Amino acid sequence: DVKVTQSSRYLVKRTGEKVFLECVQDMDHENMFWYRQDPGLGLRLIYFSYDVKMKEKGDIPEGYSVSREKKERFSLILESASTNQTSMYLCASSSYSVEQYFGPGTRLTVT
Amino acid sequence: ELKVEQNPLFLSMQEGKNYTIYCNYSTTSDRLYWYRQDPGKSLESLFVLLSNGAVKQEGRLMASLDTKARLSTLHITAAVHDLSATYFCAVDERSNQGGKLIFGQGTELSVKP
């Protein structure tokens, strides 16, 4: 079974803090993705990566950065967290052009 | 720019009834995915539709794809309470890097006794 894990299920941070969200997949997938999910807005792609050290901006990259130093790990970084980044963050992975497998999600609250 | 629209966005059904969720998309693609999300949980893959005319069935759910009409449907037969969840369709944008999906807004389904 494909397994995608995320470092935290719930996280509370203060405005201005640097936040790291970690995602690990165990299926040797090439592609990895970070989404945020907000009520009424569905899933929105923040960044994705199709290879180690490669990254592409998604639809809403502002305020975020990513790192992929190893194939199995994809990190999302909030350089200076703001309250409008309070959301559910979902990581996913896939092999080329097939279905994405999602992690359990991290519910981030920025106060 | 690829857009994906689902309707309805909210659906309240009685147990035993049938209904269809529609997923329309704006540009050519022949790969479409349906996911289910339970409250507070992540997304679970339901169906992968990879060609025009593809039909997949699992239990009371059946999904189909018409690439010419740019339409997929998720049909629910004789709904039961356990089907209450949010359902998302997602279309493969077919970018060169592969695998980038554009999601619909989701359809929140509530099945009542």
mmCIF file of C-alpha atoms in Angstrom:
data_model
loop_
_atom_site.group_PDB
_atom_site.id
_atom_site.type_symbol
_atom_site.label_atom_id
_atom_site.label_comp_id
_atom_site.label_asym_id
_atom_site.label_seq_id
_atom_site.Cartn_x
_atom_site.Cartn_y
_atom_site.Cartn_z
ATOM 1 C CA ASP A 1 0.000 0.000 0.000
ATOM 2 C CA VAL A 2 1.110 3.514 -0.763
ATOM 3 C CA LYS A 3 1.821 5.462 2.347
ATOM 4 C CA VAL A 4 2.102 9.227 2.554
ATOM 5 C CA THR A 5 2.803 10.602 6.005
ATOM 6 C CA GLN A 6 2.820 14.158 7.294
ATOM 7 C CA SER A 7 4.794 15.276 10.310
ATOM 8 C CA SER A 8 1.908 16.711 12.327
ATOM 9 C CA ARG A 9 -1.873 16.359 12.353
ATOM 10 C CA TYR A 10 -2.419 19.591 14.248
ATOM 11 C CA LEU A 11 -0.117 22.584 14.610
ATOM 12 C CA VAL A 12 -0.558 25.948 16.306
ATOM 13 C CA LYS A 13 1.919 28.714 15.518
ATOM 14 C CA ARG A 14 2.184 32.430 16.186
ATOM 15 C CA THR A 15 2.191 35.129 13.542
ATOM 16 C CA GLY A 16 5.679 35.692 12.186
ATOM 17 C CA GLU A 17 7.027 32.255 13.101
ATOM 18 C CA LYS A 18 8.792 30.102 10.526
ATOM 19 C CA VAL A 19 6.836 26.897 9.997
ATOM 20 C CA PHE A 20 7.980 23.614 8.460
ATOM 21 C CA LEU A 21 5.531 20.993 7.252
ATOM 22 C CA GLU A 22 7.103 17.680 6.314
ATOM 23 C CA CYS A 23 5.777 15.019 3.971
ATOM 24 C CA VAL A 24 7.263 11.584 3.331
ATOM 25 C CA GLN A 25 6.156 8.948 0.814
ATOM 26 C CA ASP A 26 7.368 5.366 0.640
ATOM 27 C CA MET A 27 6.516 4.388 -2.948
ATOM 28 C CA ASP A 28 9.404 5.925 -4.861
ATOM 29 C CA HIS A 29 7.023 8.355 -6.574
ATOM 30 C CA GLU A 30 8.489 11.017 -8.803
ATOM 31 C CA ASN A 31 5.862 13.674 -8.172
ATOM 32 C CA MET A 32 4.963 15.321 -4.891
ATOM 33 C CA PHE A 33 2.447 18.062 -4.203
ATOM 34 C CA TRP A 34 1.362 20.481 -1.506
ATOM 35 C CA TYR A 35 -2.236 21.730 -1.375
ATOM 36 C CA ARG A 36 -4.213 23.806 0.998
ATOM 37 C CA GLN A 37 -7.887 23.197 1.560
ATOM 38 C CA ASP A 38 -10.300 25.861 2.741
ATOM 39 C CA PRO A 39 -14.095 25.686 3.073
ATOM 40 C CA GLY A 40 -15.797 26.677 -0.167
ATOM 41 C CA LEU A 41 -12.521 26.896 -2.096
ATOM 42 C CA GLY A 42 -11.714 23.221 -2.570
ATOM 43 C CA LEU A 43 -8.096 22.153 -2.957
ATOM 44 C CA ARG A 44 -5.611 24.673 -4.248
ATOM 45 C CA LEU A 45 -2.126 23.700 -5.373
ATOM 46 C CA ILE A 46 0.683 25.567 -3.650
ATOM 47 C CA TYR A 47 3.796 23.913 -5.091
ATOM 48 C CA PHE A 48 4.727 20.648 -6.723
ATOM 49 C CA SER A 49 7.906 18.805 -7.509
ATOM 50 C CA TYR A 50 8.537 16.271 -10.244
ATOM 51 C CA ASP A 51 12.078 15.368 -9.266
ATOM 52 C CA VAL A 52 14.628 15.854 -6.530
ATOM 53 C CA LYS A 53 15.638 19.499 -6.211
ATOM 54 C CA MET A 54 13.014 20.475 -8.815
ATOM 55 C CA LYS A 55 9.997 22.564 -7.916
ATOM 56 C CA GLU A 56 7.207 24.330 -9.723
ATOM 57 C CA LYS A 57 4.816 26.976 -8.486
ATOM 58 C CA GLY A 58 1.195 26.039 -8.260
ATOM 59 C CA ASP A 59 -1.761 28.375 -8.164
ATOM 60 C CA ILE A 60 -1.099 30.047 -4.808
ATOM 61 C CA PRO A 61 2.666 30.004 -4.040
ATOM 62 C CA GLU A 62 2.850 33.415 -2.378
ATOM 63 C CA GLY A 63 4.077 33.203 1.202
ATOM 64 C CA TYR A 64 5.342 29.641 0.797
ATOM 65 C CA SER A 65 8.506 27.885 -0.290
ATOM 66 C CA VAL A 66 9.393 24.223 -0.645
ATOM 67 C CA SER A 67 12.369 21.922 -0.457
ATOM 68 C CA ARG A 68 12.979 18.510 -1.966
ATOM 69 C CA GLU A 69 16.439 17.253 -1.131
ATOM 70 C CA LYS A 70 15.500 13.567 -1.231
ATOM 71 C CA LYS A 71 13.014 11.803 -3.475
ATOM 72 C CA GLU A 72 10.809 10.617 -0.630
ATOM 73 C CA ARG A 73 10.567 13.905 1.260
ATOM 74 C CA PHE A 74 8.897 17.182 0.322
ATOM 75 C CA SER A 75 8.820 20.060 2.777
ATOM 76 C CA LEU A 76 6.562 23.104 2.793
ATOM 77 C CA ILE A 77 7.939 26.198 4.492
ATOM 78 C CA LEU A 78 6.055 29.235 5.685
ATOM 79 C CA GLU A 79 8.802 31.821 6.085
ATOM 80 C CA SER A 80 6.724 34.139 8.268
ATOM 81 C CA ALA A 81 3.362 32.674 9.152
ATOM 82 C CA SER A 82 0.302 34.876 8.905
ATOM 83 C CA THR A 83 -3.266 34.349 10.079
ATOM 84 C CA ASN A 84 -4.500 33.967 6.508
ATOM 85 C CA GLN A 85 -2.377 30.837 6.252
ATOM 86 C CA THR A 86 -4.560 29.084 8.792
ATOM 87 C CA SER A 87 -5.790 26.087 6.807
ATOM 88 C CA MET A 88 -5.689 22.355 6.222
ATOM 89 C CA TYR A 89 -2.525 21.378 4.336
ATOM 90 C CA LEU A 90 -2.500 18.201 2.294
ATOM 91 C CA CYS A 91 0.501 16.502 0.768
ATOM 92 C CA ALA A 92 0.188 14.043 -2.123
ATOM 93 C CA SER A 93 2.460 11.933 -4.290
ATOM 94 C CA SER A 94 2.113 10.166 -7.613
ATOM 95 C CA SER A 95 3.984 8.409 -10.317
ATOM 96 C CA TYR A 96 3.804 10.034 -13.728
ATOM 97 C CA SER A 97 0.269 10.912 -14.852
ATOM 98 C CA VAL A 98 -1.530 8.577 -12.518
ATOM 99 C CA GLU A 99 -3.611 9.103 -9.439
ATOM 100 C CA GLN A 100 -2.338 11.058 -6.500
ATOM 101 C CA TYR A 101 -2.181 9.536 -3.047
ATOM 102 C CA PHE A 102 -2.826 11.866 -0.162
ATOM 103 C CA GLY A 103 -1.416 12.125 3.317
ATOM 104 C CA PRO A 104 -3.639 12.564 6.398
ATOM 105 C CA GLY A 105 -3.340 16.358 6.382
ATOM 106 C CA THR A 106 -2.012 18.965 8.804
ATOM 107 C CA ARG A 107 -4.463 21.422 10.309
ATOM 108 C CA LEU A 108 -2.432 24.577 10.897
ATOM 109 C CA THR A 109 -3.700 27.421 13.056
ATOM 110 C CA VAL A 110 -1.786 30.708 13.082
ATOM 111 C CA THR A 111 -2.692 33.015 15.948
ATOM 112 C CA GLU B 1 -6.500 27.639 -18.089
ATOM 113 C CA LEU B 2 -8.211 24.430 -17.096
ATOM 114 C CA LYS B 3 -11.290 24.887 -14.919
ATOM 115 C CA VAL B 4 -13.236 22.108 -13.248
ATOM 116 C CA GLU B 5 -16.777 22.656 -12.011
ATOM 117 C CA GLN B 6 -18.936 20.315 -10.017
ATOM 118 C CA ASN B 7 -22.636 20.460 -9.412
ATOM 119 C CA PRO B 8 -24.394 20.384 -7.185
ATOM 120 C CA LEU B 9 -22.094 21.643 -4.434
ATOM 121 C CA PHE B 10 -24.454 20.426 -1.718
ATOM 122 C CA LEU B 11 -26.731 17.438 -1.950
ATOM 123 C CA SER B 12 -29.109 16.166 0.672
ATOM 124 C CA MET B 13 -30.584 12.782 -0.209
ATOM 125 C CA GLN B 14 -32.860 10.280 1.380
ATOM 126 C CA GLU B 15 -31.687 6.738 1.819
ATOM 127 C CA GLY B 16 -32.695 4.522 -1.059
ATOM 128 C CA LYS B 17 -32.783 7.296 -3.654
ATOM 129 C CA ASN B 18 -30.636 7.714 -6.755
ATOM 130 C CA TYR B 19 -28.750 10.802 -7.781
ATOM 131 C CA THR B 20 -25.939 12.014 -10.038
ATOM 132 C CA ILE B 21 -23.072 14.411 -9.406
ATOM 133 C CA TYR B 22 -21.714 16.192 -12.469
ATOM 134 C CA CYS B 23 -18.164 17.270 -13.198
ATOM 135 C CA ASN B 24 -17.520 19.576 -16.154
ATOM 136 C CA TYR B 25 -14.093 20.696 -17.290
ATOM 137 C CA SER B 26 -12.999 23.340 -19.729
ATOM 138 C CA THR B 27 -10.154 21.947 -21.857
ATOM 139 C CA THR B 28 -9.170 18.664 -23.413
ATOM 140 C CA SER B 29 -8.157 15.916 -21.057
ATOM 141 C CA ASP B 30 -8.685 12.178 -21.027
ATOM 142 C CA ARG B 31 -7.766 11.466 -17.438
ATOM 143 C CA LEU B 32 -10.183 12.100 -14.620
ATOM 144 C CA TYR B 33 -10.207 11.047 -10.988
ATOM 145 C CA TRP B 34 -12.867 10.870 -8.292
ATOM 146 C CA TYR B 35 -11.994 11.169 -4.622
ATOM 147 C CA ARG B 36 -13.941 10.898 -1.412
ATOM 148 C CA GLN B 37 -13.256 12.897 1.739
ATOM 149 C CA ASP B 38 -14.840 12.181 5.112
ATOM 150 C CA PRO B 39 -15.074 15.067 7.614
ATOM 151 C CA GLY B 40 -11.686 15.841 9.126
ATOM 152 C CA LYS B 41 -9.998 13.214 7.009
ATOM 153 C CA SER B 42 -7.833 13.184 3.910
ATOM 154 C CA LEU B 43 -8.795 12.283 0.347
ATOM 155 C CA GLU B 44 -9.309 8.687 -0.659
ATOM 156 C CA SER B 45 -9.151 7.636 -4.299
ATOM 157 C CA LEU B 46 -12.408 6.193 -5.651
ATOM 158 C CA PHE B 47 -12.104 5.943 -9.425
ATOM 159 C CA VAL B 48 -9.540 6.515 -12.133
ATOM 160 C CA LEU B 49 -11.013 7.128 -15.609
ATOM 161 C CA LEU B 50 -8.393 7.074 -18.338
ATOM 162 C CA SER B 51 -10.234 7.130 -21.648
ATOM 163 C CA ASN B 52 -13.363 8.302 -23.395
ATOM 164 C CA GLY B 53 -16.318 6.116 -22.507
ATOM 165 C CA ALA B 54 -14.630 4.680 -19.415
ATOM 166 C CA VAL B 55 -17.060 3.411 -16.796
ATOM 167 C CA LYS B 56 -16.095 2.166 -13.357
ATOM 168 C CA GLN B 57 -18.345 0.805 -10.620
ATOM 169 C CA GLU B 58 -17.780 0.081 -6.957
ATOM 170 C CA GLY B 59 -20.758 -0.852 -4.836
ATOM 171 C CA ARG B 60 -23.433 1.841 -5.095
ATOM 172 C CA LEU B 61 -21.181 4.271 -6.984
ATOM 173 C CA MET B 62 -20.612 4.357 -10.713
ATOM 174 C CA ALA B 63 -18.408 6.862 -12.536
ATOM 175 C CA SER B 64 -18.241 7.582 -16.259
ATOM 176 C CA LEU B 65 -16.244 9.822 -18.558
ATOM 177 C CA ASP B 66 -17.245 11.515 -21.818
ATOM 178 C CA THR B 67 -14.171 13.344 -23.081
ATOM 179 C CA LYS B 68 -15.970 14.840 -26.069
ATOM 180 C CA ALA B 69 -18.523 16.512 -23.806
ATOM 181 C CA ARG B 70 -15.801 17.183 -21.186
ATOM 182 C CA LEU B 71 -18.088 15.664 -18.599
ATOM 183 C CA SER B 72 -17.839 13.027 -15.925
ATOM 184 C CA THR B 73 -20.681 11.771 -13.780
ATOM 185 C CA LEU B 74 -20.745 10.017 -10.428
ATOM 186 C CA HIS B 75 -24.006 8.139 -10.053
ATOM 187 C CA ILE B 76 -25.269 7.037 -6.675
ATOM 188 C CA THR B 77 -27.702 4.138 -6.576
ATOM 189 C CA ALA B 78 -29.944 3.488 -3.567
ATOM 190 C CA ALA B 79 -27.985 5.793 -1.274
ATOM 191 C CA VAL B 80 -27.082 4.725 2.254
ATOM 192 C CA HIS B 81 -25.898 6.847 5.178
ATOM 193 C CA ASP B 82 -22.311 5.545 4.846
ATOM 194 C CA LEU B 83 -21.998 7.406 1.550
ATOM 195 C CA SER B 84 -22.244 10.771 3.340
ATOM 196 C CA ALA B 85 -18.976 12.575 2.506
ATOM 197 C CA THR B 86 -17.549 15.201 0.177
ATOM 198 C CA TYR B 87 -16.769 14.013 -3.341
ATOM 199 C CA PHE B 88 -14.188 15.658 -5.556
ATOM 200 C CA CYS B 89 -13.439 15.203 -9.215
ATOM 201 C CA ALA B 90 -10.007 16.114 -10.526
ATOM 202 C CA VAL B 91 -8.710 16.437 -14.066
ATOM 203 C CA ASP B 92 -5.160 15.802 -15.227
ATOM 204 C CA GLU B 93 -3.834 19.057 -16.661
ATOM 205 C CA ARG B 94 -1.428 17.050 -18.845
ATOM 206 C CA SER B 95 1.441 19.352 -18.137
ATOM 207 C CA ASN B 96 4.840 18.248 -19.423
ATOM 208 C CA GLN B 97 5.874 17.351 -15.902
ATOM 209 C CA GLY B 98 2.857 15.070 -15.634
ATOM 210 C CA GLY B 99 0.459 14.464 -12.815
ATOM 211 C CA LYS B 100 -0.777 17.968 -12.027
ATOM 212 C CA LEU B 101 -4.469 17.755 -11.151
ATOM 213 C CA ILE B 102 -7.066 20.488 -11.101
ATOM 214 C CA PHE B 103 -9.813 19.818 -8.569
ATOM 215 C CA GLY B 104 -13.475 20.707 -8.613
ATOM 216 C CA GLN B 105 -14.979 22.516 -5.642
ATOM 217 C CA GLY B 106 -16.338 19.313 -4.151
ATOM 218 C CA THR B 107 -19.898 18.070 -3.621
ATOM 219 C CA GLU B 108 -20.954 17.653 -0.014
ATOM 220 C CA LEU B 109 -23.350 14.721 0.135
ATOM 221 C CA SER B 110 -25.590 14.085 3.103
ATOM 222 C CA VAL B 111 -27.719 10.939 3.125
ATOM 223 C CA LYS B 112 -30.559 10.987 5.609
ATOM 224 C CA PRO B 113 -32.715 8.092 6.812
#
